[in-house]
mmCIF file of C-alpha atoms in Angstrom:
data_model
loop_
_atom_site.group_PDB
_atom_site.id
_atom_site.type_symbol
_atom_site.label_atom_id
_atom_site.label_comp_id
_atom_site.label_asym_id
_atom_site.label_seq_id
_atom_site.Cartn_x
_atom_site.Cartn_y
_atom_site.Cartn_z
ATOM 1 C CA MET A 19 -83.108 71.455 29.208
ATOM 2 C CA VAL A 20 -82.721 67.720 28.643
ATOM 3 C CA ASP A 21 -83.257 65.937 25.345
ATOM 4 C CA TRP A 22 -84.899 62.831 26.827
ATOM 5 C CA ASN A 23 -85.243 61.033 23.497
ATOM 6 C CA LEU A 24 -81.550 61.528 22.836
ATOM 7 C CA ALA A 25 -80.776 60.157 26.295
ATOM 8 C CA VAL A 26 -82.674 56.965 25.470
ATOM 9 C CA ALA A 27 -81.084 56.690 22.027
ATOM 10 C CA THR A 28 -77.572 57.236 23.401
ATOM 11 C CA ALA A 29 -77.963 54.718 26.209
ATOM 12 C CA THR A 30 -79.523 52.158 23.888
ATOM 13 C CA ARG A 31 -76.666 52.507 21.419
ATOM 14 C CA LEU A 32 -73.918 52.267 24.059
ATOM 15 C CA VAL A 33 -75.284 49.633 26.428
ATOM 16 C CA ARG A 34 -73.468 46.321 26.317
ATOM 17 C CA PRO A 35 -75.348 43.258 25.065
ATOM 18 C CA GLY A 36 -76.544 40.774 27.635
ATOM 19 C CA PRO A 37 -75.506 37.138 27.980
ATOM 20 C CA GLU A 38 -76.325 34.760 25.161
ATOM 21 C CA VAL A 39 -79.508 32.786 25.763
ATOM 22 C CA SER A 40 -81.768 30.848 23.465
ATOM 23 C CA ARG A 41 -85.330 31.969 22.824
ATOM 24 C CA ASP A 42 -86.688 29.091 24.912
ATOM 25 C CA GLU A 43 -84.305 29.862 27.782
ATOM 26 C CA ALA A 44 -85.314 33.524 27.702
ATOM 27 C CA ARG A 45 -88.997 32.580 27.978
ATOM 28 C CA GLU A 46 -88.191 30.258 30.882
ATOM 29 C CA VAL A 47 -86.254 32.972 32.748
ATOM 30 C CA VAL A 48 -89.074 35.497 32.336
ATOM 31 C CA ALA A 49 -91.729 33.030 33.481
ATOM 32 C CA GLU A 50 -89.710 31.947 36.522
ATOM 33 C CA LEU A 51 -88.987 35.512 37.605
ATOM 34 C CA ARG A 52 -92.685 36.319 37.468
ATOM 35 C CA ARG A 53 -93.514 33.245 39.558
ATOM 36 C CA HIS A 54 -90.835 34.119 42.098
ATOM 37 C CA ALA A 55 -92.028 37.719 42.329
ATOM 38 C CA LYS A 56 -95.546 36.506 43.129
ATOM 39 C CA ALA A 57 -94.325 33.995 45.699
ATOM 40 C CA SER A 58 -92.034 36.577 47.297
ATOM 41 C CA GLU A 59 -94.979 38.798 48.138
ATOM 42 C CA GLU A 60 -96.370 36.336 50.672
ATOM 43 C CA HIS A 61 -92.943 35.367 52.015
ATOM 44 C CA VAL A 62 -92.000 38.989 52.690
ATOM 45 C CA ARG A 63 -95.312 39.976 54.260
ATOM 46 C CA ALA A 64 -95.271 36.960 56.577
ATOM 47 C CA TYR A 65 -91.693 37.617 57.683
ATOM 48 C CA THR A 66 -91.947 41.398 58.115
ATOM 49 C CA ARG A 67 -95.579 41.462 59.309
ATOM 50 C CA MET A 68 -96.126 44.441 57.031
ATOM 51 C CA ILE A 69 -99.558 44.121 55.401
ATOM 52 C CA PRO A 70 -101.548 46.914 53.688
ATOM 53 C CA GLU A 71 -104.407 47.750 56.073
ATOM 54 C CA ASP A 72 -107.037 49.534 53.999
ATOM 55 C CA ALA A 73 -108.562 49.191 50.542
ATOM 56 C CA GLU A 74 -106.571 52.062 49.051
ATOM 57 C CA ALA A 75 -103.296 50.611 50.289
ATOM 58 C CA ARG A 76 -104.218 47.216 48.885
ATOM 59 C CA THR A 77 -104.904 48.865 45.522
ATOM 60 C CA ILE A 78 -101.500 50.531 45.575
ATOM 61 C CA ALA A 79 -99.960 47.192 46.524
ATOM 62 C CA ASP A 80 -101.295 45.710 43.307
ATOM 63 C CA THR A 81 -98.415 47.152 41.287
ATOM 64 C CA PRO A 82 -97.161 45.539 38.095
ATOM 65 C CA VAL A 83 -94.108 43.308 37.964
ATOM 66 C CA LEU A 84 -92.201 43.863 34.730
ATOM 67 C CA VAL A 85 -89.399 41.601 33.546
ATOM 68 C CA VAL A 86 -87.332 43.813 31.256
ATOM 69 C CA ASP A 87 -84.110 43.798 29.282
ATOM 70 C CA ARG A 88 -81.435 46.489 29.604
ATOM 71 C CA VAL A 89 -83.117 48.793 27.095
ATOM 72 C CA GLY A 90 -86.421 48.429 28.946
ATOM 73 C CA TRP A 91 -84.703 49.439 32.184
ATOM 74 C CA ILE A 92 -83.215 52.487 30.434
ATOM 75 C CA LYS A 93 -86.601 53.623 29.111
ATOM 76 C CA ALA A 94 -88.238 53.176 32.498
ATOM 77 C CA ASN A 95 -85.585 55.207 34.285
ATOM 78 C CA VAL A 96 -85.614 58.025 31.742
ATOM 79 C CA ALA A 97 -89.379 58.281 32.299
ATOM 80 C CA GLY A 98 -88.795 58.313 36.052
ATOM 81 C CA PHE A 99 -86.089 60.991 35.851
ATOM 82 C CA ARG A 100 -88.322 63.117 33.655
ATOM 83 C CA GLU A 101 -91.171 62.899 36.166
ATOM 84 C CA LEU A 102 -89.019 63.637 39.203
ATOM 85 C CA LEU A 103 -86.971 66.458 37.702
ATOM 86 C CA THR A 104 -89.852 68.365 36.081
ATOM 87 C CA PRO A 105 -90.140 71.040 38.841
ATOM 88 C CA LEU A 106 -86.395 71.745 38.835
ATOM 89 C CA LEU A 107 -86.146 71.862 35.062
ATOM 90 C CA GLY A 108 -89.132 74.167 34.907
ATOM 91 C CA LYS A 109 -87.425 76.576 37.297
ATOM 92 C CA MET A 110 -84.220 76.454 35.285
ATOM 93 C CA GLN A 111 -86.154 77.073 32.077
ATOM 94 C CA GLU A 112 -87.769 80.163 33.576
ATOM 95 C CA ARG A 113 -84.359 81.508 34.573
ATOM 96 C CA ARG A 114 -82.898 80.801 31.152
ATOM 97 C CA SER A 115 -85.849 82.263 29.198
ATOM 98 C CA ALA A 116 -84.962 85.707 30.536
ATOM 99 C CA THR A 117 -81.482 85.463 29.007
ATOM 100 C CA PRO A 118 -80.909 86.663 25.400
ATOM 101 C CA GLY A 119 -80.078 83.818 23.047
ATOM 102 C CA SER A 120 -81.255 81.239 25.567
ATOM 103 C CA ALA A 121 -83.324 79.277 23.024
ATOM 104 C CA VAL A 122 -80.275 78.302 20.971
ATOM 105 C CA LEU A 123 -78.132 77.664 24.044
ATOM 106 C CA GLY A 124 -80.936 75.649 25.619
ATOM 107 C CA ALA A 125 -81.300 73.417 22.586
ATOM 108 C CA VAL A 126 -77.568 72.735 22.485
ATOM 109 C CA GLY A 127 -77.370 72.234 26.251
ATOM 110 C CA GLY A 128 -80.330 69.867 26.177
ATOM 111 C CA LYS A 129 -78.612 67.649 23.654
ATOM 112 C CA VAL A 130 -75.358 67.665 25.613
ATOM 113 C CA THR A 131 -77.209 66.749 28.808
ATOM 114 C CA GLY A 132 -79.164 64.082 26.953
ATOM 115 C CA VAL A 133 -75.956 62.452 25.730
ATOM 116 C CA GLU A 134 -74.388 62.625 29.207
ATOM 117 C CA LEU A 135 -77.469 61.080 30.829
ATOM 118 C CA GLY A 136 -77.518 58.380 28.158
ATOM 119 C CA MET A 137 -73.870 57.536 28.833
ATOM 120 C CA LEU A 138 -74.561 57.241 32.562
ATOM 121 C CA LEU A 139 -77.591 55.009 32.032
ATOM 122 C CA SER A 140 -75.681 52.764 29.619
ATOM 123 C CA PHE A 141 -73.118 52.222 32.395
ATOM 124 C CA LEU A 142 -75.759 51.402 35.002
ATOM 125 C CA ALA A 143 -78.048 49.327 32.778
ATOM 126 C CA SER A 144 -75.794 46.272 32.863
ATOM 127 C CA ARG A 145 -75.418 46.374 36.664
ATOM 128 C CA ILE A 146 -78.937 46.664 38.095
ATOM 129 C CA LEU A 147 -80.606 43.351 38.970
ATOM 130 C CA GLY A 148 -83.936 44.738 40.060
ATOM 131 C CA GLN A 149 -85.592 47.984 41.058
ATOM 132 C CA TYR A 150 -88.824 49.102 42.664
ATOM 133 C CA GLU A 151 -89.720 52.360 40.922
ATOM 134 C CA THR A 152 -91.515 54.455 43.504
ATOM 135 C CA PHE A 153 -92.204 57.438 41.243
ATOM 136 C CA ALA A 154 -92.909 55.586 38.030
ATOM 137 C CA PRO A 155 -95.156 57.277 35.478
ATOM 138 C CA ALA A 156 -97.089 54.982 33.171
ATOM 139 C CA THR A 157 -95.931 54.990 29.559
ATOM 140 C CA ARG A 158 -97.143 53.287 26.420
ATOM 141 C CA ASP A 159 -94.774 50.355 26.952
ATOM 142 C CA LEU A 160 -94.455 50.406 30.755
ATOM 143 C CA PRO A 161 -97.596 50.328 32.929
ATOM 144 C CA ALA A 162 -97.537 51.555 36.526
ATOM 145 C CA GLY A 163 -99.751 51.024 39.547
ATOM 146 C CA GLU A 164 -102.850 53.080 40.276
ATOM 147 C CA ASN A 165 -103.210 55.797 42.943
ATOM 148 C CA GLY A 166 -99.500 56.477 43.253
ATOM 149 C CA GLY A 167 -98.336 52.878 43.061
ATOM 150 C CA GLY A 168 -95.039 52.185 41.366
ATOM 151 C CA ARG A 169 -93.779 49.182 39.476
ATOM 152 C CA LEU A 170 -91.279 46.430 40.104
ATOM 153 C CA LEU A 171 -88.596 45.913 37.466
ATOM 154 C CA LEU A 172 -86.534 42.735 37.194
ATOM 155 C CA VAL A 173 -83.686 42.997 34.677
ATOM 156 C CA ALA A 174 -83.470 39.464 33.299
ATOM 157 C CA PRO A 175 -80.147 39.690 31.372
ATOM 158 C CA ASN A 176 -78.305 41.021 34.421
ATOM 159 C CA ILE A 177 -79.737 38.376 36.730
ATOM 160 C CA VAL A 178 -78.661 35.628 34.319
ATOM 161 C CA HIS A 179 -75.214 37.208 33.935
ATOM 162 C CA VAL A 180 -74.577 37.333 37.693
ATOM 163 C CA GLU A 181 -75.920 33.858 38.456
ATOM 164 C CA ARG A 182 -73.569 32.461 35.811
ATOM 165 C CA GLU A 183 -70.650 34.517 37.074
ATOM 166 C CA LEU A 184 -71.207 33.331 40.656
ATOM 167 C CA ASP A 185 -71.894 29.752 39.542
ATOM 168 C CA VAL A 186 -74.911 29.398 41.826
ATOM 169 C CA SER A 187 -78.306 27.750 41.460
ATOM 170 C CA PRO A 188 -80.309 29.851 38.967
ATOM 171 C CA HIS A 189 -83.600 28.938 40.673
ATOM 172 C CA ASP A 190 -82.342 29.987 44.112
ATOM 173 C CA PHE A 191 -80.585 33.134 42.924
ATOM 174 C CA ARG A 192 -83.628 34.419 41.028
ATOM 175 C CA LEU A 193 -85.859 33.917 44.057
ATOM 176 C CA TRP A 194 -83.262 35.585 46.302
ATOM 177 C CA VAL A 195 -83.227 38.676 44.072
ATOM 178 C CA CYS A 196 -87.032 38.776 43.988
ATOM 179 C CA LEU A 197 -87.182 38.681 47.792
ATOM 180 C CA HIS A 198 -85.026 41.820 47.983
ATOM 181 C CA GLU A 199 -87.059 43.769 45.437
ATOM 182 C CA GLU A 200 -90.390 42.602 46.814
ATOM 183 C CA THR A 201 -89.330 43.927 50.222
ATOM 184 C CA HIS A 202 -89.024 47.377 48.667
ATOM 185 C CA ARG A 203 -92.494 47.084 47.179
ATOM 186 C CA THR A 204 -93.851 46.024 50.582
ATOM 187 C CA GLN A 205 -92.161 48.973 52.297
ATOM 188 C CA PHE A 206 -93.972 51.494 50.120
ATOM 189 C CA THR A 207 -97.313 49.710 49.866
ATOM 190 C CA ALA A 208 -97.660 48.894 53.577
ATOM 191 C CA VAL A 209 -96.505 52.333 54.768
ATOM 192 C CA PRO A 210 -98.864 54.847 53.085
ATOM 193 C CA TRP A 211 -96.964 58.012 54.051
ATOM 194 C CA LEU A 212 -93.508 56.813 53.002
ATOM 195 C CA ARG A 213 -93.781 57.656 49.309
ATOM 196 C CA ASP A 214 -94.987 61.216 49.900
ATOM 197 C CA HIS A 215 -92.344 61.774 52.564
ATOM 198 C CA LEU A 216 -89.548 60.608 50.315
ATOM 199 C CA GLN A 217 -90.859 62.625 47.391
ATOM 200 C CA GLY A 218 -91.063 65.714 49.596
ATOM 201 C CA GLU A 219 -87.441 65.318 50.675
ATOM 202 C CA ILE A 220 -86.298 64.860 47.083
ATOM 203 C CA GLN A 221 -88.247 67.894 45.891
ATOM 204 C CA SER A 222 -86.780 69.965 48.751
ATOM 205 C CA PHE A 223 -83.347 68.799 47.659
ATOM 206 C CA LEU A 224 -84.026 69.833 44.070
ATOM 207 C CA ALA A 225 -85.579 73.145 45.111
ATOM 208 C CA ALA A 226 -82.351 74.026 46.949
ATOM 209 C CA THR A 227 -80.343 73.589 43.756
ATOM 210 C CA ASP A 228 -78.503 76.661 42.487
ATOM 211 C CA VAL A 229 -80.022 77.258 39.084
ATOM 212 C CA ASP A 230 -77.473 79.906 38.130
ATOM 213 C CA PRO A 231 -75.123 78.178 35.659
ATOM 214 C CA GLY A 232 -72.108 80.151 36.909
ATOM 215 C CA THR A 233 -72.679 78.959 40.469
ATOM 216 C CA VAL A 234 -73.037 75.354 39.357
ATOM 217 C CA VAL A 235 -69.882 75.542 37.245
ATOM 218 C CA GLU A 236 -67.907 77.079 40.115
ATOM 219 C CA ARG A 237 -69.030 74.390 42.550
ATOM 220 C CA LEU A 238 -68.248 71.702 39.976
ATOM 221 C CA ARG A 239 -64.757 73.147 39.517
ATOM 222 C CA GLU A 240 -64.177 73.052 43.283
ATOM 223 C CA ALA A 241 -65.411 69.458 43.348
ATOM 224 C CA VAL A 242 -63.029 68.363 40.608
ATOM 225 C CA GLN A 243 -60.100 70.088 42.316
ATOM 226 C CA THR A 244 -60.906 68.306 45.586
ATOM 227 C CA LEU A 245 -61.146 64.940 43.888
ATOM 228 C CA ALA A 246 -57.936 65.616 41.959
ATOM 229 C CA GLY A 247 -56.124 66.058 45.246
ATOM 230 C CA GLY A 248 -56.209 62.295 45.592
ATOM 231 C CA ARG A 249 -57.203 62.198 49.274
ATOM 232 C CA PRO A 250 -58.343 58.621 49.892
ATOM 233 C CA GLU A 251 -59.936 59.526 53.201
ATOM 234 C CA GLY A 252 -62.004 62.506 54.321
ATOM 235 C CA GLU A 253 -62.414 63.882 57.804
ATOM 236 C CA GLU A 254 -62.490 61.445 60.714
ATOM 237 C CA GLY A 255 -61.703 58.515 58.459
ATOM 238 C CA GLU A 256 -64.801 58.906 56.314
ATOM 239 C CA PRO A 257 -64.401 58.266 52.564
ATOM 240 C CA SER A 258 -63.835 61.447 50.595
ATOM 241 C CA PRO A 259 -67.090 62.835 49.126
ATOM 242 C CA SER A 260 -68.178 61.960 45.623
ATOM 243 C CA LEU A 261 -68.625 64.445 42.815
ATOM 244 C CA VAL A 262 -72.379 64.275 43.356
ATOM 245 C CA GLU A 263 -71.973 65.229 47.026
ATOM 246 C CA LEU A 264 -69.493 68.002 46.407
ATOM 247 C CA VAL A 265 -71.664 69.992 44.015
ATOM 248 C CA GLN A 266 -74.376 70.416 46.656
ATOM 249 C CA THR A 267 -75.282 73.444 48.719
ATOM 250 C CA PRO A 268 -75.112 73.286 52.543
ATOM 251 C CA GLU A 269 -78.909 73.013 52.669
ATOM 252 C CA GLN A 270 -78.800 70.109 50.242
ATOM 253 C CA ARG A 271 -76.200 68.319 52.336
ATOM 254 C CA GLU A 272 -78.546 68.503 55.317
ATOM 255 C CA ILE A 273 -81.382 67.042 53.266
ATOM 256 C CA LEU A 274 -79.020 64.439 51.850
ATOM 257 C CA GLY A 275 -78.192 63.322 55.382
ATOM 258 C CA ARG A 276 -81.856 62.552 55.984
ATOM 259 C CA LEU A 277 -82.235 60.880 52.597
ATOM 260 C CA THR A 278 -79.128 58.776 53.224
ATOM 261 C CA ALA A 279 -80.579 57.559 56.506
ATOM 262 C CA VAL A 280 -83.888 56.603 54.862
ATOM 263 C CA MET A 281 -82.197 54.860 51.950
ATOM 264 C CA SER A 282 -79.871 52.993 54.318
ATOM 265 C CA LEU A 283 -82.931 51.818 56.246
ATOM 266 C CA LEU A 284 -84.769 50.680 53.108
ATOM 267 C CA GLU A 285 -81.774 48.924 51.535
ATOM 268 C CA GLY A 286 -80.611 47.358 54.794
ATOM 269 C CA HIS A 287 -84.122 46.156 55.591
ATOM 270 C CA ALA A 288 -84.377 44.533 52.153
ATOM 271 C CA ASP A 289 -81.035 42.767 52.650
ATOM 272 C CA TYR A 290 -82.057 41.606 56.131
ATOM 273 C CA VAL A 291 -85.379 40.245 54.880
ATOM 274 C CA MET A 292 -83.970 38.474 51.828
ATOM 275 C CA ASP A 293 -81.520 36.607 54.043
ATOM 276 C CA GLY A 294 -84.057 36.058 56.838
ATOM 277 C CA VAL A 295 -86.621 34.483 54.529
ATOM 278 C CA GLY A 296 -83.881 32.733 52.587
ATOM 279 C CA PRO A 297 -83.192 29.607 54.679
ATOM 280 C CA GLN A 298 -86.838 28.502 54.423
ATOM 281 C CA VAL A 299 -87.253 28.981 50.677
ATOM 282 C CA VAL A 300 -83.738 29.390 49.219
ATOM 283 C CA PRO A 301 -81.689 26.311 50.174
ATOM 284 C CA SER A 302 -78.376 27.737 48.975
ATOM 285 C CA VAL A 303 -78.832 31.220 50.448
ATOM 286 C CA ALA A 304 -75.608 31.052 52.492
ATOM 287 C CA GLU A 305 -73.531 30.221 49.419
ATOM 288 C CA ILE A 306 -75.247 32.925 47.365
ATOM 289 C CA ARG A 307 -74.707 35.590 50.029
ATOM 290 C CA GLU A 308 -71.034 34.674 50.483
ATOM 291 C CA LYS A 309 -70.285 34.772 46.760
ATOM 292 C CA PHE A 310 -72.361 37.894 46.190
ATOM 293 C CA GLN A 311 -70.614 39.787 48.992
ATOM 294 C CA ALA A 312 -67.242 38.731 47.632
ATOM 295 C CA ARG A 313 -68.288 40.025 44.222
ATOM 296 C CA ARG A 314 -69.286 43.374 45.719
ATOM 297 C CA ALA A 315 -66.002 43.659 47.590
ATOM 298 C CA ARG A 316 -63.936 42.607 44.607
ATOM 299 C CA GLY A 317 -65.426 45.252 42.334
ATOM 300 C CA ALA A 318 -64.372 45.327 38.715
ATOM 301 C CA SER A 319 -61.863 47.127 36.539
ATOM 302 C CA ARG A 320 -60.038 50.254 37.642
ATOM 303 C CA LEU A 321 -62.231 52.338 35.339
ATOM 304 C CA ASP A 322 -65.365 50.757 36.762
ATOM 305 C CA LEU A 323 -64.220 51.473 40.320
ATOM 306 C CA ALA A 324 -63.364 55.065 39.411
ATOM 307 C CA LEU A 325 -66.804 55.634 37.913
ATOM 308 C CA ARG A 326 -68.492 54.094 40.925
ATOM 309 C CA ARG A 327 -66.525 56.387 43.206
ATOM 310 C CA LEU A 328 -67.173 59.473 41.086
ATOM 311 C CA LEU A 329 -70.920 58.825 40.911
ATOM 312 C CA GLY A 330 -71.235 57.897 44.567
ATOM 313 C CA LEU A 331 -72.281 54.305 43.825
ATOM 314 C CA ASP A 332 -69.906 52.993 46.480
ATOM 315 C CA ALA A 333 -71.990 54.981 48.973
ATOM 316 C CA LYS A 334 -74.941 52.794 47.999
ATOM 317 C CA LEU A 335 -72.919 49.717 48.951
ATOM 318 C CA ARG A 336 -72.303 51.268 52.368
ATOM 319 C CA GLN A 337 -76.055 51.807 52.675
ATOM 320 C CA TYR A 338 -76.660 48.072 52.279
ATOM 321 C CA ARG A 339 -74.064 47.266 54.922
ATOM 322 C CA ASP A 340 -74.874 49.976 57.464
ATOM 323 C CA GLY A 341 -78.628 49.663 57.063
ATOM 324 C CA GLU A 342 -78.593 45.881 57.452
ATOM 325 C CA ARG A 343 -76.489 46.226 60.592
ATOM 326 C CA PHE A 344 -79.018 48.717 62.010
ATOM 327 C CA VAL A 345 -82.016 46.484 61.272
ATOM 328 C CA ARG A 346 -80.336 43.401 62.692
ATOM 329 C CA ALA A 347 -79.325 45.180 65.905
ATOM 330 C CA VAL A 348 -82.811 46.600 66.470
ATOM 331 C CA VAL A 349 -84.619 43.328 65.757
ATOM 332 C CA ASP A 350 -82.223 41.503 68.109
ATOM 333 C CA GLN A 351 -83.048 43.979 70.874
ATOM 334 C CA VAL A 352 -86.794 44.631 70.486
ATOM 335 C CA GLY A 353 -88.038 42.028 67.988
ATOM 336 C CA MET A 354 -89.733 42.493 64.630
ATOM 337 C CA GLU A 355 -92.789 44.240 66.073
ATOM 338 C CA GLY A 356 -90.511 46.614 67.937
ATOM 339 C CA PHE A 357 -88.508 47.310 64.807
ATOM 340 C CA ASN A 358 -91.698 48.021 62.856
ATOM 341 C CA ARG A 359 -92.229 51.137 64.960
ATOM 342 C CA VAL A 360 -89.809 52.669 62.471
ATOM 343 C CA TRP A 361 -92.726 52.844 60.029
ATOM 344 C CA THR A 362 -95.022 54.801 62.397
ATOM 345 C CA SER A 363 -94.283 58.284 61.039
ATOM 346 C CA PRO A 364 -91.437 60.371 59.593
ATOM 347 C CA ASN A 365 -90.468 61.206 63.187
ATOM 348 C CA THR A 366 -89.671 57.553 63.936
ATOM 349 C CA LEU A 367 -87.335 57.128 60.974
ATOM 350 C CA PRO A 368 -83.698 56.806 62.083
ATOM 351 C CA THR A 369 -81.306 59.683 61.616
ATOM 352 C CA LYS A 370 -77.978 59.174 59.898
ATOM 353 C CA ALA A 371 -76.307 59.088 63.333
ATOM 354 C CA GLU A 372 -78.819 56.511 64.601
ATOM 355 C CA ILE A 373 -78.125 54.248 61.626
ATOM 356 C CA ALA A 374 -74.560 54.073 62.966
ATOM 357 C CA ASP A 375 -75.746 53.685 66.584
ATOM 358 C CA PRO A 376 -79.006 51.684 66.735
ATOM 359 C CA ALA A 377 -79.117 51.941 70.534
ATOM 360 C CA ASP A 378 -79.797 55.659 70.193
ATOM 361 C CA TRP A 379 -82.813 54.991 67.975
ATOM 362 C CA ILE A 380 -84.146 52.418 70.446
ATOM 363 C CA ALA A 381 -83.701 54.890 73.301
ATOM 364 C CA ARG A 382 -85.483 57.675 71.415
ATOM 365 C CA VAL A 383 -88.364 55.722 69.933
ATOM 366 C CA HIS A 384 -88.949 52.925 72.456
ATOM 367 C CA ARG A 385 -87.881 54.046 75.881
ATOM 368 C CA LYS A 386 -89.439 57.496 75.590
ATOM 369 C CA ALA A 387 -92.658 56.076 74.142
ATOM 370 C CA ASP A 388 -92.852 53.373 76.817
ATOM 371 C CA SER A 389 -91.989 55.663 79.748
#
């Protein structure tokens, strides 16, 4: 269904080269990122008060930190996609195996999908600074944590590129990035149920996928027609949906609402923590945040903006903003310990509506529990 090797080969061939650095400078960047990742662990745990409680959780917390180049990031994400999509692809393969001539069509389709995935990853590979891979399978070149632990990726060429573009202190910027990514690692290692919950939601989303090719094509055609209409705004002033959103079933949209809320929480929490820890350990954090936000708002070329919109990447930027606003409002009202009730169970996670109105989450989780 997907030629994974072709996806890697395509992305590797198309990805843009990173910034020019000498061999000695490259070694220095890698070493400093590893030091910052280690230091960030203690900074984040002290600030969030999220510490793995039992031996198993502490084992999961001992996940590897990998400093990779753009090709390394591509290989890691292809492995992650392959792991996550296996149930869906298996179901599609079963459906296709009952169709005459499916073997030839499947081979051709797999190569087409592999090229398309490779093109997407080549676009993303020069933009990701860091990533905590929650569902990372170990490979020959990329180790992963034990007992369900993931791995933390820091993409050195992209970090160097952005710090130069922003003209900020390399030492401070690298630590600032590590604080954000370490927060994600802490979220999953200190909250044992979070990984399984998120995986369950994703698998439910995939299970609701229409595996009939005709249905998928029809929904894709409707999506393209909607996007071609050029409506800059959707209902009630919301941005018009992306191509990814439009090809979903109603059941998937419901699941996506829950996933969006969780991802907004995780991304916003990471942004809140990186800036909260920042003043103590990153002297120029205010300058970095101001320039980084301006860079986000400014975007890039028209083609780049169009691709971001089509793929729904601008929705991820809204997750940072909306999630950080939620975390800040809750912490201001009930303190860090009060906010940490969000990690009690899936039932205490905020809904998409509560992300927009933190007072509703406080009323549901705190006032009812305390009454």
